[in-house]
Short mmCIF file of C-alpha atoms and ligand atoms in Angstrom, two decimals:
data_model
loop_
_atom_site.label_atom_id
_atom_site.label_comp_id
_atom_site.label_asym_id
_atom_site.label_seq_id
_atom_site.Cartn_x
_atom_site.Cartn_y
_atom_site.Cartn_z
CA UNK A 1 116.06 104.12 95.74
CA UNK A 2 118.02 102.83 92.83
CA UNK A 3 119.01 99.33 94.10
CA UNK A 4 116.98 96.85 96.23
CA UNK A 5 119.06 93.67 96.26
CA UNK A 6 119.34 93.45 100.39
CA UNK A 7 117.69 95.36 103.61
CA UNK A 8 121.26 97.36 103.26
CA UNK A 9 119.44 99.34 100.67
CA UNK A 10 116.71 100.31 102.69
CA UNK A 11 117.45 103.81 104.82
CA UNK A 12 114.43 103.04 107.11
CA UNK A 13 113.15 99.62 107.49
CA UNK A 14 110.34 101.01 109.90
CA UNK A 15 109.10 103.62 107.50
CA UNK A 16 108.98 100.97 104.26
CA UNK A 17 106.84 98.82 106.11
CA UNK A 18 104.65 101.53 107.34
CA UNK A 19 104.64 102.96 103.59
CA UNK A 20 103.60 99.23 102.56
CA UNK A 21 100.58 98.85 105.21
CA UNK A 22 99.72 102.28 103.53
CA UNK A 23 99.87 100.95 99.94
CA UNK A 24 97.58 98.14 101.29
CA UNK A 25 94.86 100.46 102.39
CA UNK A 26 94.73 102.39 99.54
CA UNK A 27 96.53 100.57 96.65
CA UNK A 28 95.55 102.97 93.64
CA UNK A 29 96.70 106.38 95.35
CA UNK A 30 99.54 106.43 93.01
CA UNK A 31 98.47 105.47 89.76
CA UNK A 32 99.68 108.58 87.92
CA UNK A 33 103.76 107.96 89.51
CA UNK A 34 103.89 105.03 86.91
CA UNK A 35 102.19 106.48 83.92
CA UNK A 36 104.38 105.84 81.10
CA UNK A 37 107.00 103.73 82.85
CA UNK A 38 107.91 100.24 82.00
CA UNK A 39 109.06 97.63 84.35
CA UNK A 40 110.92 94.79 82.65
CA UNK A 41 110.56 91.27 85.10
CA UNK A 42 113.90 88.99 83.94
CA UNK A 43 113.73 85.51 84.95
CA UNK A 44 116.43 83.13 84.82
CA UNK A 45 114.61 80.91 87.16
CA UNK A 46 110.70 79.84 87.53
CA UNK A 47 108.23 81.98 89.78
CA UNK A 48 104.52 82.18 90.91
CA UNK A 49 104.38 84.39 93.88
CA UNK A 50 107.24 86.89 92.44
CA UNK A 51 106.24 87.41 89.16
CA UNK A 52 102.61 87.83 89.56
CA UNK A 53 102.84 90.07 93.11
CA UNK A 54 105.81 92.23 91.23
CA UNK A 55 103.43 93.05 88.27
CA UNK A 56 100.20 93.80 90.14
CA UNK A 57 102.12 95.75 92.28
CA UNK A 58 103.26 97.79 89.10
CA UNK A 59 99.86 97.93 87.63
CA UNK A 60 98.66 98.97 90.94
CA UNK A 61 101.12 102.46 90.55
CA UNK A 62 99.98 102.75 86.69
CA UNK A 63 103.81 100.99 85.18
CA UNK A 64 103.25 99.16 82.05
CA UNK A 65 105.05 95.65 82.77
CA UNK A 66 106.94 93.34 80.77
CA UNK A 67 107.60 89.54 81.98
CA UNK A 68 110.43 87.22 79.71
CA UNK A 69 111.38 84.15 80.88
CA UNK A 70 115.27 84.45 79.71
CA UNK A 71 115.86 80.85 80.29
CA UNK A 72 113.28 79.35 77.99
CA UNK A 73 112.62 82.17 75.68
CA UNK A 74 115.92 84.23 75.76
CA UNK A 75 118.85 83.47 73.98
CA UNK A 76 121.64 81.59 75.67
CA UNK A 77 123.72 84.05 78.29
CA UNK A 78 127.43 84.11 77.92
CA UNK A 79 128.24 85.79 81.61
CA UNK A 80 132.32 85.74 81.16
CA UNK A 81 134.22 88.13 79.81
CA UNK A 82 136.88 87.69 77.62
CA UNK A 83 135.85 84.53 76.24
CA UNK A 84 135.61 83.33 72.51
CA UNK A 85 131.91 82.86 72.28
CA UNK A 86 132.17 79.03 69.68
CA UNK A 87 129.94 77.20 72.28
CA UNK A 88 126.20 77.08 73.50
CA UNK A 89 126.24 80.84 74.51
CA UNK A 90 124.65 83.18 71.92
CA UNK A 91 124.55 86.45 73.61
CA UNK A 92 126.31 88.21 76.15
CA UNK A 93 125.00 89.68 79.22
CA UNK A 94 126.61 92.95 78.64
CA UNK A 95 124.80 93.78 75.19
CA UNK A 96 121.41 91.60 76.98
CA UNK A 97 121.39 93.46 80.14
CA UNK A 98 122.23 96.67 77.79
CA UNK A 99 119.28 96.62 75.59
CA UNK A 100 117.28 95.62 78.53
CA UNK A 101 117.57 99.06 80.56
CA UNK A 102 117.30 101.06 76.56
CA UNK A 103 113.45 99.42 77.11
CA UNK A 104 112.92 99.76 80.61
CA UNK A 105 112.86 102.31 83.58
CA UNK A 106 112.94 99.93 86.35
CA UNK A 107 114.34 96.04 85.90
CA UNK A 108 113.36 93.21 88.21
CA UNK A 109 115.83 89.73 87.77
CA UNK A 110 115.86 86.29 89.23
CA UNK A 111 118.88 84.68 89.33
CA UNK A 112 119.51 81.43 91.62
CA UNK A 113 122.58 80.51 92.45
CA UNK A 114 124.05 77.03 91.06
CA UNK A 115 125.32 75.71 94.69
CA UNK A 116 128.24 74.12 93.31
CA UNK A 117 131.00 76.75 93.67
CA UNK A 118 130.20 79.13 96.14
CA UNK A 119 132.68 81.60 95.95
CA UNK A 120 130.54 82.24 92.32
CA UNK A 121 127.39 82.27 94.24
CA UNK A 122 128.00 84.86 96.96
CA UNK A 123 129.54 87.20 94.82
CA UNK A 124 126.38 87.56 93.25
CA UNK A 125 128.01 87.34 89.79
CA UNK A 126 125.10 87.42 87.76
CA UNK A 127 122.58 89.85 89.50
CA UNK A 128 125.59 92.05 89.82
CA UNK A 129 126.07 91.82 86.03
CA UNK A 130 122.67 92.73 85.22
CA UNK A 131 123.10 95.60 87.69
CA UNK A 132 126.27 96.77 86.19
CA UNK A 133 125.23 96.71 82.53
CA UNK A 134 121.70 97.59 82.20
CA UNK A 135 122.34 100.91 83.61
CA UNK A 136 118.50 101.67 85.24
CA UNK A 137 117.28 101.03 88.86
CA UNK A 138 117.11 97.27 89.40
CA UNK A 139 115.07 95.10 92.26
CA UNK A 140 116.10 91.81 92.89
CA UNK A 141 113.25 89.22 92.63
CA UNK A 142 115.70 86.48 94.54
CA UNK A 143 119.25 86.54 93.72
CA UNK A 144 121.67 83.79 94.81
CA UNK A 145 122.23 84.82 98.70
CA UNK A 146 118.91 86.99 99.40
CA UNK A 147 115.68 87.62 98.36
CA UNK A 148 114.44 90.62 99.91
CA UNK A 149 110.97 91.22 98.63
CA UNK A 150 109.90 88.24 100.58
CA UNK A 151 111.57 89.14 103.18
CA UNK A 152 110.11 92.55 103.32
CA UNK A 153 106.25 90.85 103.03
CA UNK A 154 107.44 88.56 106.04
CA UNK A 155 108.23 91.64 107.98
CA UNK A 156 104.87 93.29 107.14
CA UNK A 157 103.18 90.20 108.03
CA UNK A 158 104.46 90.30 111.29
CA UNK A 159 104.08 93.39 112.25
CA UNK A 160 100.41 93.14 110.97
CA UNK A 161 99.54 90.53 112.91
CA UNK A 162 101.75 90.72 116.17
CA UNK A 163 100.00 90.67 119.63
CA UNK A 164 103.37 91.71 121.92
CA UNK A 165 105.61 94.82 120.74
CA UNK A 166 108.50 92.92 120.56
CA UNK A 167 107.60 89.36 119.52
CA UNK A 168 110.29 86.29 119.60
CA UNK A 169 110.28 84.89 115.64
CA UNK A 170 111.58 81.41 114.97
CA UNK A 171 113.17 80.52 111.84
CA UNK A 172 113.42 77.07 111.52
CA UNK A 173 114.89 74.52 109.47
CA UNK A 174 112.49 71.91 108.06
CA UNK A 175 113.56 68.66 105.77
CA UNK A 176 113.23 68.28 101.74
CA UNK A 177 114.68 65.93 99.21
CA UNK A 178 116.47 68.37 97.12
CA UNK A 179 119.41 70.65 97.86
CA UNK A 180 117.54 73.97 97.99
CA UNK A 181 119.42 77.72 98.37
CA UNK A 182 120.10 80.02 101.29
CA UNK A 183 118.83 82.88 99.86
CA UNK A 184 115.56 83.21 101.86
CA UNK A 185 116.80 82.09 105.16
CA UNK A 186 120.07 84.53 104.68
CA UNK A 187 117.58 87.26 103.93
CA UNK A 188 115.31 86.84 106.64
CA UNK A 189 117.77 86.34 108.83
CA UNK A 190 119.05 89.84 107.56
CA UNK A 191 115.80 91.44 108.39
CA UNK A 192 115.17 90.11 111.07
CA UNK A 193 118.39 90.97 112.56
CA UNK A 194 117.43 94.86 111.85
CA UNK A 195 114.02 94.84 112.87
CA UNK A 196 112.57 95.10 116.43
CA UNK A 197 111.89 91.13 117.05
CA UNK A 198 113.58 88.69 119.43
CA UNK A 199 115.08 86.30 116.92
CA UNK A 200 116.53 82.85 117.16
CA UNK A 201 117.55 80.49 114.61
CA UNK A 202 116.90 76.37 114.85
CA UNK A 203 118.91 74.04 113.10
CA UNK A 204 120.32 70.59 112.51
CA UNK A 205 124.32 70.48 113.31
CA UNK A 206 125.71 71.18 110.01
CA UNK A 207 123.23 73.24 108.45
CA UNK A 208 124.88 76.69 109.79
CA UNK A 209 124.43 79.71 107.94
CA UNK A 210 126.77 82.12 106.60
CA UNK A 211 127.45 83.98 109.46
CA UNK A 212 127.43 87.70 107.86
CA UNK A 213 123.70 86.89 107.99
CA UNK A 214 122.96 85.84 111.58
CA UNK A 215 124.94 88.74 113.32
CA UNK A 216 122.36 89.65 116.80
CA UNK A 217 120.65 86.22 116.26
CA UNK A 218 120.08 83.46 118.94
CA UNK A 219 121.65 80.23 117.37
CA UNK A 220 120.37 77.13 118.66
CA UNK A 221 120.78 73.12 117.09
CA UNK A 222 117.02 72.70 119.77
CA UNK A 223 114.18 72.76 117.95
CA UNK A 224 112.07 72.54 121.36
CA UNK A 225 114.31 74.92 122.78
CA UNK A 226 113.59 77.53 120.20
CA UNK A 227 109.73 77.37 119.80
CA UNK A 228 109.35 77.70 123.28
CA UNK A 229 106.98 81.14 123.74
CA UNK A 230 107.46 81.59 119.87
CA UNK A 231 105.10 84.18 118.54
CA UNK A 232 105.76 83.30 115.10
CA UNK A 233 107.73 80.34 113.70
CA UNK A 234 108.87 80.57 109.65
CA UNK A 235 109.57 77.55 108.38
CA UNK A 236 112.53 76.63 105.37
CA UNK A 237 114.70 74.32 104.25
CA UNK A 238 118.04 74.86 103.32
CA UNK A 239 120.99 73.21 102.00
CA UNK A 240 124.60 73.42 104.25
CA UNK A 241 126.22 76.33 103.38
CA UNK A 242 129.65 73.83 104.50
CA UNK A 243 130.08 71.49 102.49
CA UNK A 244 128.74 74.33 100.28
CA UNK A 245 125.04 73.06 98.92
CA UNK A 246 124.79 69.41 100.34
CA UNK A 247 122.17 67.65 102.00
CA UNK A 248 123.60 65.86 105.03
CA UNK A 249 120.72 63.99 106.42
CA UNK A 250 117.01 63.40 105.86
CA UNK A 251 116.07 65.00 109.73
CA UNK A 252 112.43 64.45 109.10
CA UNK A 253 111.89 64.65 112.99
CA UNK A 254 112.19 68.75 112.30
CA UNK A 255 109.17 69.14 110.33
CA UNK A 256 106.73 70.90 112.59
CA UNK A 257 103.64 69.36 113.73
CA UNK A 258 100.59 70.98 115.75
CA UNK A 259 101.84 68.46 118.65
CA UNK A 260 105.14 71.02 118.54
CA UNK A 261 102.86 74.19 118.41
CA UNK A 262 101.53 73.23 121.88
CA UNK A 263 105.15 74.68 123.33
CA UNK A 264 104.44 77.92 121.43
CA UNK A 265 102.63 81.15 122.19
CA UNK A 266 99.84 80.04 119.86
CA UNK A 267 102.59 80.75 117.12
CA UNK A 268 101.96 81.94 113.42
CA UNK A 269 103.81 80.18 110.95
CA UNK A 270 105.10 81.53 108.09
CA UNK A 271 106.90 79.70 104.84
CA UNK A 272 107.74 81.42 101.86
CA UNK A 273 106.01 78.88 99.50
CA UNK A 274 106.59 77.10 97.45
CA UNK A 275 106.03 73.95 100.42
CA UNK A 276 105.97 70.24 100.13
CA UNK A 277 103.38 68.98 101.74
CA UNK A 278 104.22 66.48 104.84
CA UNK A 279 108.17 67.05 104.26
CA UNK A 280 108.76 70.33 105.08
CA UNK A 281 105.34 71.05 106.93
CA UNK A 282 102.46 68.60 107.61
CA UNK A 283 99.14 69.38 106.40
CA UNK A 284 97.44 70.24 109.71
CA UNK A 285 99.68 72.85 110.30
CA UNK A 286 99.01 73.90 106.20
CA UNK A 287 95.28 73.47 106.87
CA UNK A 288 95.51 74.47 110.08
CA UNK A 289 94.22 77.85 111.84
CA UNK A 290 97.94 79.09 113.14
CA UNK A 291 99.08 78.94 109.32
CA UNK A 292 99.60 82.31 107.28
CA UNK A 293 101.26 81.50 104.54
CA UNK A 294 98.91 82.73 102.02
CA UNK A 295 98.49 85.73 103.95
CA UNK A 296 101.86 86.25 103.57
CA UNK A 297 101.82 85.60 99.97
CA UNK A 298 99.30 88.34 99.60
CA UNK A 299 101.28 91.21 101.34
CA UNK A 300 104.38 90.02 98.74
CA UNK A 301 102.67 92.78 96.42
CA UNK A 302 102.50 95.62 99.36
CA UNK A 303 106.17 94.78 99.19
CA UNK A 304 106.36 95.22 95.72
CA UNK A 305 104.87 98.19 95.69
CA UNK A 306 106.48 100.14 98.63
CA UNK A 307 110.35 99.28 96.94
CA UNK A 308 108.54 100.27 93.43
CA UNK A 309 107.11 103.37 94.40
CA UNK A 310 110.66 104.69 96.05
CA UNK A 311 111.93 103.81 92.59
CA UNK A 312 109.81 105.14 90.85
CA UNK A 313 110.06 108.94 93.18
CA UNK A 314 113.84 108.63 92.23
CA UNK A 315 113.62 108.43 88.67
N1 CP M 401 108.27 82.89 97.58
C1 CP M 401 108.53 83.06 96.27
O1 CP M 401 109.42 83.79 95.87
O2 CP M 401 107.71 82.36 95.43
P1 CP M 401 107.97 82.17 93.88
O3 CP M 401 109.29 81.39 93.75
O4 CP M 401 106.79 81.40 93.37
O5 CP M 401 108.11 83.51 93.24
#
């Protein structure tokens, strides 16, 4: 594997997750496939679970790993070509992302998208810069429309912990204050969509997404509707993907609540973190016994590890 920016990368969904649960059991098997290779982490945005699951799953394979923080310790990006660099820009991405693949064999970047012009966002014009220029095997930590390593730990987590072969999984929309991406909602949706699950999406009117995503998914504006028999419900907030990145009401009658669970198959519920506490989901369901988030959180580095290793056996 040379690119992991989307499940499109991924020849066998079935197998990487089986590969991961593998990993899990036995996570030093493979400490001699890194020895002597360097994984550079780029972020342009902030990270716990990402940056800290990404390198532990590259210590676990023996890769030395290197983290910078481009937006507070880098210099200042230019990303267009062609332009006379006299402003706040300092270096351009082609000589950054350049230098960056002479010191690594594998590169990781985060790169949010802005969610003002989205014709910039969903082109991916960044991540596909760093891709273009740094010439090495890159895995996207979150780019501006996906962010497949959580999605591929959400898979893993449901297929650990399913009780029917083919369970129904909920994604729902849940309130916040600030305009927040579609990148892990698109993604999921993208998984979900190729794996073996009964999917629906729940939303407010509005608050569609992008349908390249959602292709095989039920699409429903009834939260009740949807969590009916739900085996596992993942919870996100996202911003309207029309008018591109706005919030268009506060909806806080969609945050789930253990009074909503009662309609559910004794549902799981899943959220990618970071979660507000009593906007998005309350604490009983946080503190509650259905909740898996941070078991989720853990199997973000059996994720990391699986995409890593293929990487790594390409090299
Ligand atoms: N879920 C996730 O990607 O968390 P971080 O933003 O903390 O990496």
């Amino acid at each position: 594997m040379k690119l992991f920016s989307s499940v499109n990368d991924v020849a066998d969904i079935n197998a990487l997750v089986k590969e991961a649960l593998k990993l899990k059991q036995n996570p030093y098997a493979n400490q001699d496939l890194g020895k002597n290779k360097t994984l550079a982490l780029i972020f342009l945005n902030p990270s716990l679970r990402t940056r800290m699951s990404t390198q532990k799953a590259a210590l676990n394979l023996g890769m030395n790993v290197m983290v910078l923080n481009i937006d507070k310790e880098g210099w200042a990006l230019e990303l267009r070509d062609g332009v006379i660099m006299d402003g706040s820009t300092v270096e351009h991405i082609r000589e950054a992302a350049g230098v960056m693949g002479q010191y690594a064999d594998i590169i990781g970047v985060r790169s949010f998208p802005g969610l003002r012009n989205r014709e910039e966002d969903y082109s991916e014009m960044i991540f596909n810069k760093f891709v273009a220029f740094c010439k090495v095997p890159v895995v996207s930590l979150e780019s501006a429309t996906r962010h497949p390593l959580q999605s591929l730990a959400d898979l893993i987590t449901i297929e650990e912990l399913k009780t029917t072969a083919r369970p129904k999984v909920v994604l729902t929309w849940a309130p916040h204050i600030k305009p927040l991406p579609q990148a892990v909602p698109n993604s999921f949706a993208e998984w979900m969509c190729k794996a073996d699950v009964d999917f629906t999406i729940a939303q407010p009117k509005g608050y569609e997404l992008c349908a390249d995503f959602t292709q095989g998914a039920n699409i429903t504006y009834d939260q009740d509707e949807a969590l009916t028999g739900a085996d596992f419900i993942y919870v996100k907030n996202w911003s309207a993907y029309e008018p591109y990145g706005n919030i268009l009401g506060k909806n806080e009658e969609w945050m789930l609540t253990n009074e909503k669970l009662k309609i559910t198959n004794d549902a799981k519920v899943m959220h990618c973190l970071p979660v507000r506490r009593n906007l998005e989901l309350s604490d009983e369901i946080l503190d509650g016994p259905n909740s898996v988030v941070v078991h989720e959180a853990g199997n973000r580095v059996w994720a990391a590890q699986a995409v890593l290793k293929q990487m790594l056996e390409s090299l």
